[in-house]
């Protein structure tokens, strides 16, 4: 009788644990115009509980202000750079009224942050912070923005 050795395939799967966290940030945003478009850049600091403090960079371009109202969602690319060199990236969605004081929005409201990627310890990260509390104070062409809220990081 002929015996054959069958290869055994062992599949190892690494599953990342879901981590509840709180994000807080403080940033200064400036806006510049280029024709009908408006470019917004914000820099500051952020803290993600369980992970540490990071430098924050956010940017967005609004192609035209025609039809933009206080509730128009503005999607902003947001990057957090930690002292370890690890990076967490995602999208912050803020109602236009908090970024554009000329729309007459109040200075406090809600936003959301979706984690879409990362590098280093955050490689292939995802997550969601569905209800961030945002406050803004405008000073002419710039605004001071603070935010915080709870969510998850995967």
PDB file of C-alpha atoms in Angstrom:
ATOM      1  CA  UNK A   1       0.000   0.000   0.000  1.00  0.00           C
ATOM      2  CA  UNK A   2       1.320   3.361  -0.996  1.00  0.00           C
ATOM      3  CA  UNK A   3       1.110   6.125   1.563  1.00  0.00           C
ATOM      4  CA  UNK A   4       1.058   9.757   0.609  1.00  0.00           C
ATOM      5  CA  UNK A   5       1.850  12.554   2.950  1.00  0.00           C
ATOM      6  CA  UNK A   6      -0.758  15.235   2.697  1.00  0.00           C
ATOM      7  CA  UNK A   7       0.406  18.741   3.352  1.00  0.00           C
ATOM      8  CA  UNK A   8      -1.277  20.367   6.273  1.00  0.00           C
ATOM      9  CA  UNK A   9      -2.209  23.984   5.849  1.00  0.00           C
ATOM     10  CA  UNK A  10      -2.359  26.024   8.987  1.00  0.00           C
ATOM     11  CA  UNK A  11      -4.065  29.340   8.636  1.00  0.00           C
ATOM     12  CA  UNK A  12      -3.196  31.996  11.143  1.00  0.00           C
ATOM     13  CA  UNK A  13      -5.423  35.006  11.291  1.00  0.00           C
ATOM     14  CA  UNK A  14      -4.556  38.100  13.235  1.00  0.00           C
ATOM     15  CA  UNK A  15      -7.595  40.002  14.416  1.00  0.00           C
ATOM     16  CA  UNK A  16      -7.134  43.502  15.720  1.00  0.00           C
ATOM     17  CA  UNK A  17      -9.023  44.322  18.879  1.00  0.00           C
ATOM     18  CA  UNK A  18     -11.533  47.120  18.830  1.00  0.00           C
ATOM     19  CA  UNK A  19     -10.444  49.884  21.200  1.00  0.00           C
ATOM     20  CA  UNK A  20     -12.813  52.471  22.620  1.00  0.00           C
ATOM     21  CA  UNK A  21     -11.134  55.859  22.679  1.00  0.00           C
ATOM     22  CA  UNK A  22     -11.697  59.576  23.059  1.00  0.00           C
ATOM     23  CA  UNK A  23     -10.249  62.061  20.614  1.00  0.00           C
ATOM     24  CA  UNK A  24      -9.587  65.694  21.520  1.00  0.00           C
ATOM     25  CA  UNK A  25      -8.013  68.345  19.312  1.00  0.00           C
ATOM     26  CA  UNK A  26      -7.121  72.019  19.190  1.00  0.00           C
ATOM     27  CA  UNK A  27      -6.265  73.619  15.857  1.00  0.00           C
ATOM     28  CA  UNK A  28      -6.004  76.920  14.067  1.00  0.00           C
ATOM     29  CA  UNK A  29      -7.594  77.018  10.630  1.00  0.00           C
ATOM     30  CA  UNK A  30      -6.932  79.510   7.859  1.00  0.00           C
ATOM     31  CA  UNK A  31      -8.728  79.927   4.552  1.00  0.00           C
ATOM     32  CA  UNK A  32      -7.411  81.264   1.271  1.00  0.00           C
ATOM     33  CA  UNK A  33      -9.269  81.904  -1.944  1.00  0.00           C
ATOM     34  CA  UNK A  34      -8.229  80.987  -5.449  1.00  0.00           C
ATOM     35  CA  UNK A  35     -10.884  82.138  -7.886  1.00  0.00           C
ATOM     36  CA  UNK A  36     -14.217  80.657  -6.805  1.00  0.00           C
ATOM     37  CA  UNK A  37     -12.509  78.000  -4.628  1.00  0.00           C
ATOM     38  CA  UNK A  38     -11.709  78.178  -0.940  1.00  0.00           C
ATOM     39  CA  UNK A  39      -8.772  76.206   0.521  1.00  0.00           C
ATOM     40  CA  UNK A  40      -8.814  75.467   4.257  1.00  0.00           C
ATOM     41  CA  UNK A  41      -5.747  74.393   6.225  1.00  0.00           C
ATOM     42  CA  UNK A  42      -5.738  73.582   9.949  1.00  0.00           C
ATOM     43  CA  UNK A  43      -2.784  72.674  12.152  1.00  0.00           C
ATOM     44  CA  UNK A  44      -2.654  71.875  15.836  1.00  0.00           C
ATOM     45  CA  UNK A  45      -2.455  69.080  18.376  1.00  0.00           C
ATOM     46  CA  UNK A  46      -4.615  66.094  19.198  1.00  0.00           C
ATOM     47  CA  UNK A  47      -4.852  63.337  21.776  1.00  0.00           C
ATOM     48  CA  UNK A  48      -6.260  59.869  21.232  1.00  0.00           C
ATOM     49  CA  UNK A  49      -6.723  58.102  24.574  1.00  0.00           C
ATOM     50  CA  UNK A  50      -4.884  54.822  24.718  1.00  0.00           C
ATOM     51  CA  UNK A  51      -2.515  55.932  21.946  1.00  0.00           C
ATOM     52  CA  UNK A  52      -1.061  59.319  22.941  1.00  0.00           C
ATOM     53  CA  UNK A  53      -0.638  62.841  21.628  1.00  0.00           C
ATOM     54  CA  UNK A  54      -0.045  63.802  18.015  1.00  0.00           C
ATOM     55  CA  UNK A  55       0.449  66.714  15.671  1.00  0.00           C
ATOM     56  CA  UNK A  56      -2.685  67.372  13.652  1.00  0.00           C
ATOM     57  CA  UNK A  57      -2.946  68.481  10.023  1.00  0.00           C
ATOM     58  CA  UNK A  58      -6.263  68.917   8.210  1.00  0.00           C
ATOM     59  CA  UNK A  59      -7.030  70.320   4.775  1.00  0.00           C
ATOM     60  CA  UNK A  60      -9.949  70.742   2.433  1.00  0.00           C
ATOM     61  CA  UNK A  61     -10.844  72.581  -0.754  1.00  0.00           C
ATOM     62  CA  UNK A  62     -14.340  73.845  -1.452  1.00  0.00           C
ATOM     63  CA  UNK A  63     -14.568  74.238  -5.250  1.00  0.00           C
ATOM     64  CA  UNK A  64     -17.207  76.976  -5.054  1.00  0.00           C
ATOM     65  CA  UNK A  65     -19.188  78.677  -2.333  1.00  0.00           C
ATOM     66  CA  UNK A  66     -22.297  78.872  -4.540  1.00  0.00           C
ATOM     67  CA  UNK A  67     -25.039  76.909  -2.792  1.00  0.00           C
ATOM     68  CA  UNK A  68     -23.031  76.302   0.389  1.00  0.00           C
ATOM     69  CA  UNK A  69     -25.211  76.765   3.487  1.00  0.00           C
ATOM     70  CA  UNK A  70     -24.486  76.334   7.213  1.00  0.00           C
ATOM     71  CA  UNK A  71     -25.377  72.627   7.135  1.00  0.00           C
ATOM     72  CA  UNK A  72     -23.413  71.736   3.966  1.00  0.00           C
ATOM     73  CA  UNK A  73     -20.991  68.960   5.003  1.00  0.00           C
ATOM     74  CA  UNK A  74     -17.345  69.817   4.369  1.00  0.00           C
ATOM     75  CA  UNK A  75     -15.116  66.717   4.133  1.00  0.00           C
ATOM     76  CA  UNK A  76     -11.635  67.428   5.419  1.00  0.00           C
ATOM     77  CA  UNK A  77      -8.593  65.135   5.181  1.00  0.00           C
ATOM     78  CA  UNK A  78      -7.178  64.771   8.686  1.00  0.00           C
ATOM     79  CA  UNK A  79      -3.776  63.328   9.616  1.00  0.00           C
ATOM     80  CA  UNK A  80      -2.449  62.666  13.116  1.00  0.00           C
ATOM     81  CA  UNK A  81       1.351  62.238  13.377  1.00  0.00           C
ATOM     82  CA  UNK A  82       2.471  60.664  16.660  1.00  0.00           C
ATOM     83  CA  UNK A  83       5.923  61.173  18.233  1.00  0.00           C
ATOM     84  CA  UNK A  84       6.754  57.544  17.388  1.00  0.00           C
ATOM     85  CA  UNK A  85       6.352  58.341  13.683  1.00  0.00           C
ATOM     86  CA  UNK A  86       3.092  56.365  13.511  1.00  0.00           C
ATOM     87  CA  UNK A  87       0.390  58.067  11.436  1.00  0.00           C
ATOM     88  CA  UNK A  88      -3.385  57.849  11.606  1.00  0.00           C
ATOM     89  CA  UNK A  89      -5.428  59.288   8.713  1.00  0.00           C
ATOM     90  CA  UNK A  90      -9.063  59.818   8.004  1.00  0.00           C
ATOM     91  CA  UNK A  91     -11.841  62.155   7.103  1.00  0.00           C
ATOM     92  CA  UNK A  92     -13.368  64.803   9.363  1.00  0.00           C
ATOM     93  CA  UNK A  93     -16.811  65.969   8.257  1.00  0.00           C
ATOM     94  CA  UNK A  94     -17.841  69.377   9.596  1.00  0.00           C
ATOM     95  CA  UNK A  95     -20.890  71.509   8.717  1.00  0.00           C
ATOM     96  CA  UNK A  96     -19.714  74.496   6.644  1.00  0.00           C
ATOM     97  CA  UNK A  97     -21.061  77.003   9.149  1.00  0.00           C
ATOM     98  CA  UNK A  98     -18.324  76.162  11.650  1.00  0.00           C
ATOM     99  CA  UNK A  99     -15.576  76.866   9.135  1.00  0.00           C
ATOM    100  CA  UNK A 100     -17.136  79.848   7.353  1.00  0.00           C
ATOM    101  CA  UNK A 101     -18.340  82.448   9.858  1.00  0.00           C
ATOM    102  CA  UNK A 102     -19.920  84.546   7.115  1.00  0.00           C
ATOM    103  CA  UNK A 103     -22.640  81.863   6.862  1.00  0.00           C
ATOM    104  CA  UNK A 104     -23.900  82.901  10.297  1.00  0.00           C
ATOM    105  CA  UNK A 105     -23.562  79.528  12.079  1.00  0.00           C
ATOM    106  CA  UNK A 106     -23.435  79.287  15.846  1.00  0.00           C
ATOM    107  CA  UNK A 107     -20.027  78.482  17.328  1.00  0.00           C
ATOM    108  CA  UNK A 108     -20.790  74.992  18.679  1.00  0.00           C
ATOM    109  CA  UNK A 109     -22.088  71.865  17.004  1.00  0.00           C
ATOM    110  CA  UNK A 110     -21.403  68.315  15.851  1.00  0.00           C
ATOM    111  CA  UNK A 111     -18.993  66.668  13.410  1.00  0.00           C
ATOM    112  CA  UNK A 112     -17.736  63.132  12.705  1.00  0.00           C
ATOM    113  CA  UNK A 113     -14.340  61.513  12.102  1.00  0.00           C
ATOM    114  CA  UNK A 114     -13.800  58.298  10.127  1.00  0.00           C
ATOM    115  CA  UNK A 115     -10.382  56.607  10.344  1.00  0.00           C
ATOM    116  CA  UNK A 116      -9.460  55.253   6.921  1.00  0.00           C
ATOM    117  CA  UNK A 117      -5.771  54.283   7.131  1.00  0.00           C
ATOM    118  CA  UNK A 118      -2.516  54.536   8.977  1.00  0.00           C
ATOM    119  CA  UNK A 119       1.147  53.600   9.082  1.00  0.00           C
ATOM    120  CA  UNK A 120       3.380  51.967  11.690  1.00  0.00           C
ATOM    121  CA  UNK A 121       1.299  50.840  14.670  1.00  0.00           C
ATOM    122  CA  UNK A 122      -1.802  52.060  12.801  1.00  0.00           C
ATOM    123  CA  UNK A 123      -1.187  50.077   9.594  1.00  0.00           C
ATOM    124  CA  UNK A 124      -4.602  49.160   8.112  1.00  0.00           C
ATOM    125  CA  UNK A 125      -6.410  50.996  10.904  1.00  0.00           C
ATOM    126  CA  UNK A 126     -10.070  51.902  10.740  1.00  0.00           C
ATOM    127  CA  UNK A 127     -12.532  53.417  13.144  1.00  0.00           C
ATOM    128  CA  UNK A 128     -15.301  55.894  13.673  1.00  0.00           C
ATOM    129  CA  UNK A 129     -16.058  58.809  15.980  1.00  0.00           C
ATOM    130  CA  UNK A 130     -19.695  59.549  15.080  1.00  0.00           C
ATOM    131  CA  UNK A 131     -20.432  62.563  17.252  1.00  0.00           C
ATOM    132  CA  UNK A 132     -17.658  65.054  17.926  1.00  0.00           C
ATOM    133  CA  UNK A 133     -18.512  68.236  19.802  1.00  0.00           C
ATOM    134  CA  UNK A 134     -16.949  71.160  17.934  1.00  0.00           C
ATOM    135  CA  UNK A 135     -16.475  74.763  19.057  1.00  0.00           C
ATOM    136  CA  UNK A 136     -14.963  77.539  16.979  1.00  0.00           C
ATOM    137  CA  UNK A 137     -13.823  81.080  17.603  1.00  0.00           C
ATOM    138  CA  UNK A 138     -13.143  83.219  14.550  1.00  0.00           C
ATOM    139  CA  UNK A 139     -10.534  85.995  14.308  1.00  0.00           C
ATOM    140  CA  UNK A 140     -10.848  87.568  10.869  1.00  0.00           C
ATOM    141  CA  UNK A 141      -9.256  85.154   8.372  1.00  0.00           C
ATOM    142  CA  UNK A 142      -8.511  82.370  10.887  1.00  0.00           C
ATOM    143  CA  UNK A 143     -10.487  80.290  13.348  1.00  0.00           C
ATOM    144  CA  UNK A 144      -9.579  78.435  16.508  1.00  0.00           C
ATOM    145  CA  UNK A 145     -11.259  75.020  16.503  1.00  0.00           C
ATOM    146  CA  UNK A 146     -11.608  72.604  19.423  1.00  0.00           C
ATOM    147  CA  UNK A 147     -13.257  69.221  19.315  1.00  0.00           C
ATOM    148  CA  UNK A 148     -13.747  66.050  21.303  1.00  0.00           C
ATOM    149  CA  UNK A 149     -15.765  62.861  21.209  1.00  0.00           C
ATOM    150  CA  UNK A 150     -15.855  59.113  21.761  1.00  0.00           C
ATOM    151  CA  UNK A 151     -15.458  56.375  19.214  1.00  0.00           C
ATOM    152  CA  UNK A 152     -13.554  53.236  18.284  1.00  0.00           C
ATOM    153  CA  UNK A 153     -10.229  52.414  16.676  1.00  0.00           C
ATOM    154  CA  UNK A 154      -9.657  49.052  14.976  1.00  0.00           C
TER     155      UNK A 154
END
